[in-house]
Short mmCIF file of C-alpha atoms in Angstrom, two decimals:
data_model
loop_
_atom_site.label_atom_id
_atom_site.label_comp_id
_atom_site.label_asym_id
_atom_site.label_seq_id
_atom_site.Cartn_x
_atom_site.Cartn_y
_atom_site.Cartn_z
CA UNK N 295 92.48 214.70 93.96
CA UNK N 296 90.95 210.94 95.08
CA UNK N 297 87.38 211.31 94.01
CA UNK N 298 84.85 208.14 95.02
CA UNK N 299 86.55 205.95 91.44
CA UNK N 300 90.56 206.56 92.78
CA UNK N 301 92.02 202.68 93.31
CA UNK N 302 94.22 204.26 95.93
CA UNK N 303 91.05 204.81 98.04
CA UNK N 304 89.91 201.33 97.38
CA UNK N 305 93.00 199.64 97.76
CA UNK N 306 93.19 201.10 100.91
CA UNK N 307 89.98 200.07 102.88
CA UNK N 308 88.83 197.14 100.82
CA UNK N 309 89.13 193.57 101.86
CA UNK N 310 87.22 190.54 101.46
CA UNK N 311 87.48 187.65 103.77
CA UNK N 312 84.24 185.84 102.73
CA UNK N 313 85.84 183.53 101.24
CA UNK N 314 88.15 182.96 104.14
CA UNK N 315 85.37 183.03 106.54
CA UNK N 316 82.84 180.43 104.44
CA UNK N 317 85.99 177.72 105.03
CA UNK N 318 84.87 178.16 109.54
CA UNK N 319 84.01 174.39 110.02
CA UNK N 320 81.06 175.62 112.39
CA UNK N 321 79.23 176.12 109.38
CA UNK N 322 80.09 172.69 107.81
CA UNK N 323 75.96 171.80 108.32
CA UNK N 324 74.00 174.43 106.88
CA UNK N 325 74.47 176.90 109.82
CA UNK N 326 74.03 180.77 109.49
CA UNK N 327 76.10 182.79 111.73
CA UNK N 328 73.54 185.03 113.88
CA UNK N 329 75.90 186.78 115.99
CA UNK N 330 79.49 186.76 116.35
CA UNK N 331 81.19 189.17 118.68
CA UNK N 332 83.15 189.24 121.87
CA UNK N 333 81.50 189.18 125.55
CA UNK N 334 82.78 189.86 128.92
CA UNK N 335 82.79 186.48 130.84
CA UNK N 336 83.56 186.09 134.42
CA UNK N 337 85.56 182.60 134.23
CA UNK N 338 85.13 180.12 137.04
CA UNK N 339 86.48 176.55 137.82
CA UNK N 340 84.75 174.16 139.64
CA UNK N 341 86.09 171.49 140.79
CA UNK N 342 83.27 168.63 141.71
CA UNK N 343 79.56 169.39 141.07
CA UNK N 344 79.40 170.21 144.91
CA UNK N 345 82.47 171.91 145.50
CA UNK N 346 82.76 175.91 145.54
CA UNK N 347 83.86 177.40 143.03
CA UNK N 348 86.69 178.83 142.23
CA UNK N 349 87.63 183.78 142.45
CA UNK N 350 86.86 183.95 138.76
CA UNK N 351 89.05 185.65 136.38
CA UNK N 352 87.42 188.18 133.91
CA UNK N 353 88.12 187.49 130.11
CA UNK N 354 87.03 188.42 126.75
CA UNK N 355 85.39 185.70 124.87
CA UNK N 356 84.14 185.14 121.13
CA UNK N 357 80.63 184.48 121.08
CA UNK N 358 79.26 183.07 117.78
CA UNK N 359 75.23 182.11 117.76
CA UNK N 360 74.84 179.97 114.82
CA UNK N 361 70.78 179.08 113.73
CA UNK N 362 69.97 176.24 110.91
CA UNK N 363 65.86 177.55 109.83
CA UNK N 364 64.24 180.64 111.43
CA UNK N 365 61.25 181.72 112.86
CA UNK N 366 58.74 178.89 113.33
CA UNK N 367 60.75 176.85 111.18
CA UNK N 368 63.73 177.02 113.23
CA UNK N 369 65.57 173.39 113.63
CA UNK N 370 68.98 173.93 116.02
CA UNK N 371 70.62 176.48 117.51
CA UNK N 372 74.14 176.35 118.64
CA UNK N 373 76.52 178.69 120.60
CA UNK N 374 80.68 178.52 120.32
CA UNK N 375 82.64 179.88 122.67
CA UNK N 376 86.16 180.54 121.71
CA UNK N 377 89.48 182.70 123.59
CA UNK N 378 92.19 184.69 121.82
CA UNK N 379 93.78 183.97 124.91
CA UNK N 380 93.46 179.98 124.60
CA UNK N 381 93.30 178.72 120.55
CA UNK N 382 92.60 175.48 122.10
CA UNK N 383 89.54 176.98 124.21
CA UNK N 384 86.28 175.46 122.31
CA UNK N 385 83.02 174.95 123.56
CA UNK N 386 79.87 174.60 122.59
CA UNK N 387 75.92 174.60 122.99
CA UNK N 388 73.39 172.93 120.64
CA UNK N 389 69.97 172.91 121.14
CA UNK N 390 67.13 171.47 119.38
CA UNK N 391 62.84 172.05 120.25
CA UNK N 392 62.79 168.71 122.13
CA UNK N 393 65.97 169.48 124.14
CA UNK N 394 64.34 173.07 124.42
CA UNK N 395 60.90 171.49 126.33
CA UNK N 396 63.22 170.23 129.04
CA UNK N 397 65.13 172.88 129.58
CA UNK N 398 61.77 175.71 129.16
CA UNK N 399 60.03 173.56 132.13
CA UNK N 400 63.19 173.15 134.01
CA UNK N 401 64.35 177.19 134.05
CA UNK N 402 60.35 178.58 133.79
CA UNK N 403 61.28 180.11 130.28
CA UNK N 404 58.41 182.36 129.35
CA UNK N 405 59.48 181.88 125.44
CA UNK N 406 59.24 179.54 122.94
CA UNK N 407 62.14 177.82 120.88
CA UNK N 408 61.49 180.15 117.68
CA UNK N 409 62.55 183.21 120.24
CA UNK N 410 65.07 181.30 121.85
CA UNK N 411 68.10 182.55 119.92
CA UNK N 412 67.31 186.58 119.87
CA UNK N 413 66.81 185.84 123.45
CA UNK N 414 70.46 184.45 123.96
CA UNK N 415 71.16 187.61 121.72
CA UNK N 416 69.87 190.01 123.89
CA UNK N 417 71.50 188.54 127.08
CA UNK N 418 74.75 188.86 125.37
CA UNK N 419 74.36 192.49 124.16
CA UNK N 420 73.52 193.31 127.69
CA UNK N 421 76.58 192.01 129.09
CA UNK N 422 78.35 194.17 126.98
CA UNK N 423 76.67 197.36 127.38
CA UNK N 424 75.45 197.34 130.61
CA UNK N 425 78.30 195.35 132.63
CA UNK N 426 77.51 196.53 135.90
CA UNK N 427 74.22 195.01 135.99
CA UNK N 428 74.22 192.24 133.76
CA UNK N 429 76.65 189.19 134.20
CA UNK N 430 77.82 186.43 132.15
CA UNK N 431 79.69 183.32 134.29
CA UNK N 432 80.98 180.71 132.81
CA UNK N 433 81.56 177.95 134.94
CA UNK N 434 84.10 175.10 134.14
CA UNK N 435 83.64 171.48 135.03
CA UNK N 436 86.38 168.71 135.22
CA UNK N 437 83.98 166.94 133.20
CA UNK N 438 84.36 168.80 130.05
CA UNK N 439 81.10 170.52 131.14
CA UNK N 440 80.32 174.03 131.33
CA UNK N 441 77.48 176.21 131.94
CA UNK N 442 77.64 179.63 131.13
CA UNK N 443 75.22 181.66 133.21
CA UNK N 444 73.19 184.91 132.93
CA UNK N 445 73.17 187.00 136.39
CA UNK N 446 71.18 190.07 136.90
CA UNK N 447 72.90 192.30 139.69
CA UNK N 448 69.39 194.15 141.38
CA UNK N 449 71.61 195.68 143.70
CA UNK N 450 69.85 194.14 147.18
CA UNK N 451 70.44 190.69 145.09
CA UNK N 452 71.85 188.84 142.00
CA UNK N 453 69.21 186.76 140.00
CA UNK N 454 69.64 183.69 137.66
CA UNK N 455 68.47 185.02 133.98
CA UNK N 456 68.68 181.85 132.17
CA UNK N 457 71.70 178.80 132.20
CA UNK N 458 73.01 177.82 128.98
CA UNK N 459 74.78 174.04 129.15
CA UNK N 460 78.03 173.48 127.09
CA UNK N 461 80.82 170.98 126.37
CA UNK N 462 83.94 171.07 125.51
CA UNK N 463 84.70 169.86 122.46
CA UNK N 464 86.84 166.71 121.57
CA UNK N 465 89.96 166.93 119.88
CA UNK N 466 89.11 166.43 116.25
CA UNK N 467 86.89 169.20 116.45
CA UNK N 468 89.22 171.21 118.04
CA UNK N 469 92.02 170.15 115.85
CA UNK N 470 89.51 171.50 112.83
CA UNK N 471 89.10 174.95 114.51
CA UNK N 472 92.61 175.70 115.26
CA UNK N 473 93.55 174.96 111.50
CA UNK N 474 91.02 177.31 110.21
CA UNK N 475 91.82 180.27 112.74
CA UNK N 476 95.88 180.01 112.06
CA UNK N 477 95.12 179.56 107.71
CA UNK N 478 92.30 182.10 108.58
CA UNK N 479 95.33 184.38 110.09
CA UNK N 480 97.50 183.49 107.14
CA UNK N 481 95.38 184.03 104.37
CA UNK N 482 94.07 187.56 105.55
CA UNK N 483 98.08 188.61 105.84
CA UNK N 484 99.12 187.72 102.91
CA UNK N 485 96.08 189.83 101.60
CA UNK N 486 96.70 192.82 103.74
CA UNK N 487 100.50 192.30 102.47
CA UNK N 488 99.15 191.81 98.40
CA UNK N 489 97.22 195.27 99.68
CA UNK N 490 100.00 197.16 101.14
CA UNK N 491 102.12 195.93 97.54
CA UNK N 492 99.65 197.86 95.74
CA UNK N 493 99.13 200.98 97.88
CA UNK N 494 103.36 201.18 97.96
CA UNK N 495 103.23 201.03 94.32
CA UNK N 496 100.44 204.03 93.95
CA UNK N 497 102.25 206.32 96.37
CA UNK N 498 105.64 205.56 94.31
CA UNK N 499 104.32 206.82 91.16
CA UNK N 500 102.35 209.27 92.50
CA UNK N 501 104.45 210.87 95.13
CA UNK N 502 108.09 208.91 95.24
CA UNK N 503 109.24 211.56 98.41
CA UNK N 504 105.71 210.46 100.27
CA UNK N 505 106.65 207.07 99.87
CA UNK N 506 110.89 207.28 101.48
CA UNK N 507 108.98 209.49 104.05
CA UNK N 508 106.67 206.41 104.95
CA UNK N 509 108.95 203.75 104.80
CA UNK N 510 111.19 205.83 107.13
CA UNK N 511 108.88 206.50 109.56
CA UNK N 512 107.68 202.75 109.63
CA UNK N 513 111.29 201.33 110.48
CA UNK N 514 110.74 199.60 113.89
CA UNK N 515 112.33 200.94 116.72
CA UNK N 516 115.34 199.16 118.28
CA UNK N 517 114.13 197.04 121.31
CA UNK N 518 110.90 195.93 119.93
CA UNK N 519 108.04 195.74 117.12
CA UNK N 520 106.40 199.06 115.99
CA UNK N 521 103.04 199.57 118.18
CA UNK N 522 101.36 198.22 115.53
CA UNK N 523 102.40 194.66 115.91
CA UNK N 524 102.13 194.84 119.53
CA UNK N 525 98.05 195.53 119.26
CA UNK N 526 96.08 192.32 119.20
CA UNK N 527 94.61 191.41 115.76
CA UNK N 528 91.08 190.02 115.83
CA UNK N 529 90.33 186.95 113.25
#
């Protein structure tokens, strides 16, 4: 039987990227990654600061809230914005207390810098569970300026939650983050292909029919990839 010590069970579900993921050059200062998931975004252009903008397209995009300090001793936050559509999509938000003062004064914020990034947290876990009502836009300048905001839908009107300001980020840093998300991609195959080595060679000794059985049933299909290859992987 496979009680809780079998390898086969381990081999199986066990895999760990930490190593992989300490390499991320967003955490080349000291950062600690806060939250790191992916957020329905309405995408607009805009052309000129006064121009309309652009039908928006909806899109899924990663959303990683890095902190350096916490609480009272919090020093920056910063926000990254990446696309599994677009590896060259990067932009970002950093934010210190000074920069905070401004911005508190300027949007009425009723919280203080320490709170600032659960509050970003919260307005991004809304816009994934409760899409109908809360909005994320993110609105792209020709000026490699963004602003990603935070819409309420009230039903007899849409209010303006809070207005985070981004930029998109120059090519060296860009450069940096597109080598670490394609050795990222390598790295974690060749593990889940060291993995799939070892589970082959358990099911051989164990069961040797199991294993013909499996490895005919995974021989692709003519005319394409197995489903499996076809579903997007998430690094």
């Amino acid at each position: 039987g496979s009680g809780a010590g079998d390898p086969g069970a381990s081999a199986l579900t066990q895999f760990d990227f930490s190593a992989i993921d300490e390499l991320d050059p967003a955490l080349a200062n000291g950062q600690r990654v806060l939250y790191d998931r992916e957020v329905p975004m309405e995408l607009r252009v805009q052309a000129a600061v006064d121009a309309p903008q652009e039908v928006g397209t909806l899109e899924a995009i990663r959303v990683k809230v890095l902190t350096v300090g916490e609480g009272e001793g919090l020093q920056t936050v910063e926000v990254e914005l990446t696309s599994e559509n677009d590896i060259f999509f990067h932009h970002t938000h950093s934010m210190d207390a000074r920069a905070f003062r401004g911005v508190q004064d300027q949007q009425k914020l009723m919280v203080d810098f320490s709170e600032y990034p659960s509050v970003i947290v919260r307005m991004l876990n809304s816009c994934i569970k409760e899409p109908h009502t809360h909005l994320a836009v993110l609105v792209l300048g020709r000026d490699r300026r963004a602003h990603l905001d935070f819409i309420q839908n009230l039903e007899y009107k849409f209010v303006e939650l809070l207005s985070v300001a981004f930029a998109e980020s120059d090519e060296e840093a860009v450069r940096q983050v597109v080598s670490f998300r394609y050795n990222a991609l390598k790295s974690r195959l060749a593990l889940a292909q060291a993995r799939l080595q070892d589970v082959n060679s358990l099911v051989k000794l164990k069961s040797p029919a199991l294993l013909s059985q499996l490895t005919r049933g995974s021989t692709p299909q003519r005319g394409g990839p197995p489903a499996s290859a076809k579903a997007g992987s998430y690094y």
